[in-house]
XYZ file of C-alpha atoms in Angstrom:
475
model
C -47.982 67.237 -213.159
C -46.916 64.922 -215.993
C -46.278 67.989 -218.181
C -44.009 69.610 -215.599
C -40.408 70.166 -216.567
C -37.625 69.058 -214.227
C -34.087 70.428 -214.532
C -31.758 67.827 -213.027
C -28.550 69.656 -212.153
C -25.125 68.867 -210.754
C -22.196 71.212 -210.253
C -18.535 70.709 -209.449
C -16.952 73.518 -207.470
C -13.760 74.890 -205.973
C -14.898 73.519 -202.598
C -15.357 75.082 -199.180
C -19.083 74.765 -198.514
C -21.590 77.221 -199.975
C -20.314 80.712 -199.266
C -17.635 81.922 -201.705
C -17.731 78.580 -203.516
C -17.287 78.861 -207.300
C -18.538 76.505 -210.010
C -15.963 74.702 -212.177
C -18.413 72.536 -214.147
C -22.182 72.326 -214.586
C -24.536 69.857 -216.239
C -28.288 70.353 -216.700
C -30.632 67.716 -218.145
C -34.249 68.789 -218.594
C -36.930 66.085 -218.351
C -40.583 66.263 -219.333
C -42.885 63.259 -219.074
C -39.815 61.396 -217.836
C -37.972 61.973 -221.130
C -34.908 64.145 -221.766
C -35.792 67.188 -223.864
C -32.684 69.349 -223.432
C -29.150 69.292 -222.057
C -26.418 71.768 -221.175
C -22.866 70.794 -220.152
C -19.895 73.100 -219.703
C -16.718 73.633 -217.780
C -16.747 77.009 -215.991
C -13.786 79.258 -215.316
C -14.068 80.032 -211.564
C -11.520 82.853 -211.890
C -9.588 81.438 -208.968
C -7.173 78.614 -208.320
C -8.663 75.141 -207.942
C -7.358 73.491 -204.728
C -5.275 70.351 -205.154
C -7.677 68.163 -203.165
C -10.536 69.236 -205.457
C -8.415 68.479 -208.529
C -7.719 64.986 -207.177
C -11.444 64.447 -206.484
C -12.893 65.726 -209.762
C -9.975 65.617 -212.181
C -10.661 69.248 -213.095
C -7.578 71.465 -212.980
C -6.710 75.079 -213.711
C -5.524 74.320 -217.246
C -8.850 72.679 -218.150
C -10.900 75.723 -217.162
C -8.487 78.404 -218.388
C -10.361 78.912 -221.673
C -13.814 77.968 -220.339
C -16.547 80.618 -220.059
C -17.142 82.376 -216.749
C -20.507 81.768 -215.136
C -21.850 85.229 -215.893
C -21.283 84.442 -219.588
C -23.478 81.316 -219.538
C -25.936 82.568 -216.883
C -28.484 83.988 -219.388
C -28.632 80.691 -221.300
C -28.988 78.661 -218.087
C -31.666 81.053 -216.848
C -33.700 80.544 -220.050
C -33.123 76.772 -220.076
C -34.361 76.293 -216.495
C -37.215 78.793 -216.681
C -40.483 77.162 -215.569
C -38.479 74.097 -214.464
C -38.327 72.471 -211.068
C -34.721 72.360 -209.844
C -33.760 68.764 -208.977
C -30.447 67.692 -207.446
C -28.995 65.072 -205.154
C -28.637 67.085 -201.942
C -30.356 70.055 -203.542
C -29.456 72.459 -200.742
C -25.860 72.513 -201.956
C -26.305 72.739 -205.736
C -29.226 75.168 -205.586
C -27.534 77.614 -203.236
C -24.224 77.547 -205.113
C -25.996 78.141 -208.439
C -28.166 80.854 -206.942
C -25.097 82.617 -205.491
C -23.432 82.560 -208.924
C -26.551 84.063 -210.504
C -26.643 86.727 -207.811
C -23.016 87.647 -208.557
C -24.028 87.941 -212.219
C -26.842 90.333 -211.284
C -29.676 87.867 -211.960
C -32.326 86.857 -209.430
C -32.697 83.075 -209.591
C -35.650 81.399 -207.853
C -36.935 77.920 -208.636
C -39.029 75.309 -206.885
C -36.740 72.477 -205.893
C -36.670 68.789 -205.025
C -33.930 66.843 -203.265
C -33.443 63.309 -204.583
C -31.827 62.288 -201.299
C -35.045 63.046 -199.432
C -37.202 61.731 -202.282
C -35.321 58.415 -202.331
C -35.554 58.102 -198.552
C -39.319 58.484 -198.863
C -39.833 56.148 -201.836
C -36.946 53.691 -201.328
C -36.654 53.441 -197.515
C -34.318 51.294 -195.481
C -31.068 51.633 -197.420
C -27.782 51.821 -195.531
C -26.593 54.951 -197.342
C -28.213 57.555 -199.580
C -25.064 59.054 -201.044
C -25.380 59.055 -204.824
C -22.708 56.395 -205.361
C -23.984 53.989 -202.704
C -27.602 54.562 -203.652
C -26.919 53.800 -207.310
C -25.059 50.623 -206.312
C -27.923 49.527 -204.047
C -30.612 49.823 -206.736
C -28.469 48.900 -209.767
C -28.222 52.300 -211.464
C -25.113 52.781 -213.609
C -22.969 55.655 -212.345
C -20.069 56.556 -214.628
C -17.606 59.438 -214.306
C -18.253 60.014 -210.623
C -17.542 63.527 -209.329
C -17.923 64.992 -212.792
C -21.020 67.059 -213.460
C -22.325 65.063 -216.445
C -21.718 61.644 -214.874
C -23.417 62.613 -211.601
C -26.314 64.310 -213.409
C -26.974 61.279 -215.620
C -27.033 59.027 -212.541
C -29.406 61.455 -210.784
C -31.680 61.437 -213.857
C -31.954 57.638 -213.695
C -32.622 57.834 -209.946
C -35.309 60.473 -210.448
C -36.944 58.424 -213.215
C -36.973 55.422 -210.841
C -38.676 57.572 -208.211
C -41.313 58.683 -210.735
C -42.030 55.009 -211.455
C -42.604 54.500 -207.720
C -44.778 57.616 -207.534
C -46.840 57.413 -210.776
C -49.497 59.833 -209.523
C -46.826 62.286 -208.350
C -48.393 62.338 -204.887
C -45.064 62.362 -203.031
C -43.502 64.828 -205.456
C -46.524 67.143 -205.149
C -46.154 66.966 -201.367
C -42.507 67.969 -201.641
C -43.453 70.941 -203.823
C -46.215 72.140 -201.497
C -45.368 75.634 -200.237
C -46.147 74.587 -196.687
C -43.799 71.623 -196.956
C -40.345 71.898 -195.401
C -38.927 69.198 -197.691
C -36.987 71.586 -199.921
C -34.736 72.912 -197.164
C -34.721 70.261 -194.423
C -31.353 68.537 -193.905
C -31.040 65.581 -196.307
C -31.010 62.965 -193.522
C -33.687 64.534 -191.314
C -37.290 63.310 -191.344
C -39.941 65.975 -191.888
C -42.237 64.179 -189.424
C -39.604 64.689 -186.720
C -39.605 68.420 -187.416
C -43.355 68.614 -186.815
C -42.821 67.037 -183.387
C -40.535 69.852 -182.242
C -42.299 71.981 -179.586
C -43.116 75.641 -180.008
C -42.151 76.665 -176.478
C -38.892 77.354 -174.659
C -36.086 74.886 -174.207
C -32.835 73.516 -175.583
C -32.379 71.484 -178.764
C -29.718 69.062 -179.973
C -28.576 68.473 -183.557
C -27.294 64.870 -183.499
C -25.241 62.735 -185.871
C -25.984 59.207 -187.045
C -24.752 57.757 -183.728
C -26.838 60.157 -181.635
C -23.846 62.277 -180.577
C -24.689 65.988 -180.137
C -23.199 68.098 -182.920
C -24.737 71.399 -181.856
C -26.725 72.538 -178.829
C -28.817 75.697 -178.775
C -31.562 77.374 -176.783
C -34.783 78.988 -177.943
C -38.002 80.584 -176.754
C -39.716 78.697 -179.607
C -37.710 75.547 -180.407
C -39.408 74.713 -183.712
C -39.103 78.257 -185.037
C -35.429 78.511 -184.054
C -34.550 75.146 -185.605
C -36.285 76.211 -188.817
C -34.122 79.344 -188.933
C -31.013 77.111 -188.868
C -32.262 75.304 -191.967
C -32.481 78.603 -193.834
C -29.025 79.908 -192.967
C -26.450 79.787 -195.751
C -23.090 79.868 -193.955
C -20.520 77.177 -194.715
C -20.435 76.088 -191.094
C -24.225 75.753 -190.917
C -24.293 73.847 -194.206
C -21.726 71.358 -192.864
C -23.749 70.940 -189.657
C -26.948 70.159 -191.580
C -25.138 67.618 -193.763
C -24.033 65.754 -190.615
C -27.412 65.982 -188.851
C -29.553 62.838 -188.716
C -31.898 63.750 -185.859
C -32.871 66.632 -183.595
C -33.739 66.125 -179.948
C -35.024 68.665 -177.440
C -35.604 69.388 -173.771
C -38.406 71.689 -172.658
C -37.527 74.211 -169.947
C -40.569 76.500 -169.812
C -38.523 79.624 -169.108
C -35.920 81.387 -171.212
C -33.566 81.765 -168.241
C -33.535 78.037 -167.569
C -32.991 77.408 -171.296
C -29.925 79.679 -171.162
C -28.561 77.817 -168.145
C -29.205 74.370 -169.602
C -27.582 75.353 -172.902
C -24.392 76.451 -171.102
C -24.339 73.325 -168.913
C -24.873 70.921 -171.809
C -22.278 72.574 -174.054
C -19.683 72.238 -171.296
C -20.731 68.610 -170.801
C -20.676 67.485 -174.461
C -18.380 70.000 -176.210
C -20.355 69.667 -179.485
C -18.377 69.914 -182.714
C -20.289 72.903 -184.114
C -20.663 75.012 -180.965
C -18.148 77.785 -180.553
C -15.965 77.283 -177.513
C -17.312 79.155 -174.520
C -14.964 81.824 -173.354
C -14.057 81.969 -169.708
C -15.946 84.829 -168.097
C -13.823 87.903 -167.555
C -12.954 88.770 -163.976
C -16.095 90.096 -162.334
C -16.466 93.540 -160.807
C -16.723 93.024 -157.055
C -18.599 95.336 -154.738
C -17.017 96.162 -151.389
C -17.785 98.553 -148.529
C -15.248 100.206 -146.215
C -14.897 103.274 -143.953
C -12.826 106.021 -145.557
C -10.463 108.460 -143.763
C -13.434 110.591 -142.685
C -15.197 107.577 -141.214
C -17.831 107.571 -143.985
C -18.836 104.085 -145.038
C -18.532 103.963 -148.820
C -18.878 101.502 -151.696
C -16.304 100.657 -154.348
C -15.926 98.332 -157.347
C -12.739 96.375 -157.927
C -11.274 93.412 -159.797
C -8.427 92.777 -157.400
C -8.317 89.312 -155.813
C -6.367 90.716 -152.847
C -9.051 93.286 -152.037
C -11.470 92.770 -149.123
C -14.228 90.173 -149.328
C -16.838 91.289 -151.828
C -20.534 91.832 -151.142
C -21.671 91.094 -154.710
C -20.114 90.590 -158.120
C -21.120 91.716 -161.603
C -19.928 90.588 -165.023
C -20.311 93.942 -166.753
C -19.486 97.437 -165.557
C -22.872 98.721 -166.758
C -24.683 96.140 -164.660
C -22.697 97.136 -161.560
C -23.371 100.859 -162.074
C -27.064 100.177 -162.636
C -27.283 98.333 -159.303
C -25.312 100.998 -157.420
C -27.589 103.707 -158.797
C -30.604 101.791 -157.521
C -29.081 101.350 -154.056
C -28.010 105.003 -153.954
C -31.467 106.256 -154.868
C -33.386 103.850 -152.637
C -31.416 104.555 -149.458
C -30.740 108.277 -150.069
C -26.997 107.793 -150.338
C -24.344 110.029 -151.866
C -23.258 109.186 -155.444
C -19.696 110.201 -154.562
C -19.498 107.608 -151.804
C -21.315 104.946 -153.846
C -18.542 104.736 -156.416
C -20.609 106.617 -159.005
C -18.412 109.729 -159.136
C -14.681 110.181 -158.736
C -12.475 113.245 -158.435
C -15.196 115.577 -157.124
C -15.412 117.371 -153.792
C -19.205 117.194 -153.656
C -21.600 115.063 -155.698
C -23.332 116.456 -158.770
C -24.694 113.330 -160.440
C -26.628 113.928 -163.658
C -29.277 111.376 -162.712
C -29.390 111.091 -158.916
C -30.442 113.905 -156.608
C -30.845 111.769 -153.473
C -27.813 112.853 -151.462
C -28.855 114.457 -148.185
C -25.583 116.325 -147.876
C -22.940 114.123 -146.289
C -20.441 115.242 -148.947
C -21.200 118.866 -147.905
C -21.122 118.085 -144.159
C -24.845 118.902 -143.876
C -25.662 115.717 -141.952
C -23.707 113.735 -139.380
C -21.561 110.895 -140.593
C -23.206 108.647 -138.000
C -26.636 109.337 -139.516
C -25.383 108.685 -143.032
C -23.691 105.437 -142.009
C -27.011 104.163 -140.631
C -28.436 104.500 -144.144
C -25.457 102.609 -145.521
C -26.115 99.875 -142.932
C -29.692 99.563 -144.253
C -28.349 99.298 -147.807
C -25.875 96.612 -146.708
C -28.697 94.685 -145.075
C -30.572 94.716 -148.376
C -27.466 93.609 -150.308
C -26.800 90.794 -147.866
C -30.434 89.718 -148.054
C -30.299 89.735 -151.837
C -27.547 87.150 -151.685
C -29.571 84.972 -149.316
C -30.858 81.645 -150.574
C -33.863 82.129 -152.831
C -35.947 80.689 -155.638
C -36.587 82.346 -158.987
C -39.965 81.209 -160.280
C -40.909 81.377 -163.946
C -43.040 79.697 -166.633
C -43.285 75.910 -166.600
C -43.243 73.416 -169.453
C -47.010 72.890 -169.345
C -50.013 74.843 -167.977
C -50.313 74.593 -164.203
C -46.570 74.159 -163.731
C -43.775 76.532 -162.732
C -40.058 76.207 -163.256
C -37.730 77.251 -160.458
C -34.051 78.107 -160.187
C -32.437 77.657 -156.786
C -29.811 80.169 -155.689
C -27.949 79.015 -152.596
C -26.519 82.172 -151.021
C -26.668 83.815 -154.417
C -25.019 80.928 -156.302
C -26.820 78.804 -158.877
C -27.372 75.393 -157.331
C -30.071 73.681 -159.372
C -33.449 73.812 -161.041
C -36.730 71.950 -161.129
C -40.448 72.035 -161.873
C -43.329 72.240 -159.404
C -47.093 72.571 -159.359
C -47.975 76.245 -159.781
C -50.195 76.102 -156.701
C -47.571 74.536 -154.443
C -46.311 76.919 -151.700
C -42.520 77.165 -151.546
C -41.190 79.035 -148.534
C -38.597 76.593 -147.195
C -36.181 73.992 -148.493
C -38.374 70.948 -147.871
C -41.047 72.444 -150.146
C -38.920 72.194 -153.300
C -35.965 69.848 -152.657
C -37.944 66.727 -153.769
C -38.167 68.355 -157.212
C -34.652 69.815 -157.317
C -32.136 68.780 -159.983
C -28.841 69.830 -158.336
C -26.273 71.649 -160.473
C -22.744 72.868 -159.875
C -22.322 76.616 -159.619
C -20.095 78.243 -162.215
C -19.040 81.630 -163.482
C -21.093 80.965 -166.626
C -24.261 80.368 -164.640
C -23.743 83.348 -162.334
C -23.182 85.633 -165.313
C -26.253 84.305 -167.163
C -28.534 84.754 -164.170
C -27.271 88.229 -163.288
C -27.567 89.502 -166.854
C -30.993 87.966 -167.319
C -32.320 89.561 -164.147
C -31.304 93.014 -165.337
C -33.175 92.643 -168.621
C -36.273 90.620 -167.692
C -39.226 92.718 -166.504
C -41.189 89.920 -164.845
C -39.708 87.302 -162.592
C -40.828 86.098 -159.184
C -38.290 85.790 -156.385
C -38.958 84.030 -153.090
C -36.437 84.545 -150.297
C -36.390 81.323 -148.334
C -37.378 81.598 -144.668
C -37.798 85.357 -145.056
C -40.800 87.660 -145.288
C -38.899 90.777 -146.229
C -41.340 92.612 -148.488
C -39.053 95.671 -148.588
C -36.247 93.583 -150.098
C -38.724 92.023 -152.529
C -39.854 95.477 -153.640
C -36.272 96.602 -154.242
C -35.526 93.435 -156.195
C -38.552 94.005 -158.443
C -37.392 97.570 -159.127
C -33.947 96.288 -160.077
C -35.244 93.814 -162.661
C -37.989 96.093 -164.031
């Protein structure tokens, strides 16, 4: 390891995160055995205007880079210089990804092992108030001249890295950081790798938190650890900014994906995290109604009109509503024309359903047909009865449940998998009450139409026919 070459690198840029960021200056100092063996310093013409706030920060302006080489001109030399080197930078995720993007634009594939001196210093010099390069250098008496210029920052990083080597003479920590299985090279600079290993691999919600413990971002996942890891590997400017602000990641196990979806929506509305996109108000739902037409035939219709009659059910997508109506039509031998599945036809000729017994052709009595509609209405009304949706729990031997009070989301909880739940007193001791909302209703309805396996218990009912229809709907 002593013979390894380390390329300590710093870049100044046009600003704006990682994506579409262009280099204005670069400095590379190559170390071997802790000694400088090569150096490259150059201004770079970014071929775009340098923002005023960047000029004030770095002192680099458009006039200074006007005659400087473009990156693609110096890329071959930099590629040769850093070949077989380990890429070292203070907050390496930024410098490495900006440099790699510039190489990509120049048509060169750039891949190097990398080490972050922020994370390395946190490991070897723990307990400091701040690990920004300026504050860190002040804390441990490292001279730092020409701040926010590539050469000044690189020289300070070299001294910091040499100090770390002195504290790690056998390179044990550095070897650990370079291990392929290690996450050190792409974890957020302020996040402990040990905390990542504690993240669970099952379903739930997770919280990216700032230094004060305030949620910055809330997400849901079937596998929390795997999903969090995918965030670390994303290269968007917004994700980069989030990871720079992240100091810890918390989580809440839910067992089921549906409950994770609900908890995510609830917690975002509660905390309004900085990096979550604002949740849009659900569009007006499609409401299902039933009424007797001029012929006396009881028929179904979908509407979005608030003034219309009281609805039987509501759906947040047209496709979902049609899917349910097709199921009802087929199950109860109803006419597609009078189920709102066909308009502008004298008699039904549905491409998918052949269940009509002829009411649209006057082959059966309206009274007989309306009895079938009454059976369908009974099923629909029963579907909106109070029920529990049972799913996977957080641990073996446990089930999660979602309580729908007359079809509205009213809470969740966890119970022993062997515990019978047929009435309210069976589950209310474990219930975490929640307010119903359009978000929750939409999430539950959509999830039920796409999830093949979910157990529903209608409270105080033993209606196996309704249960069978429900299972067909969600299968």
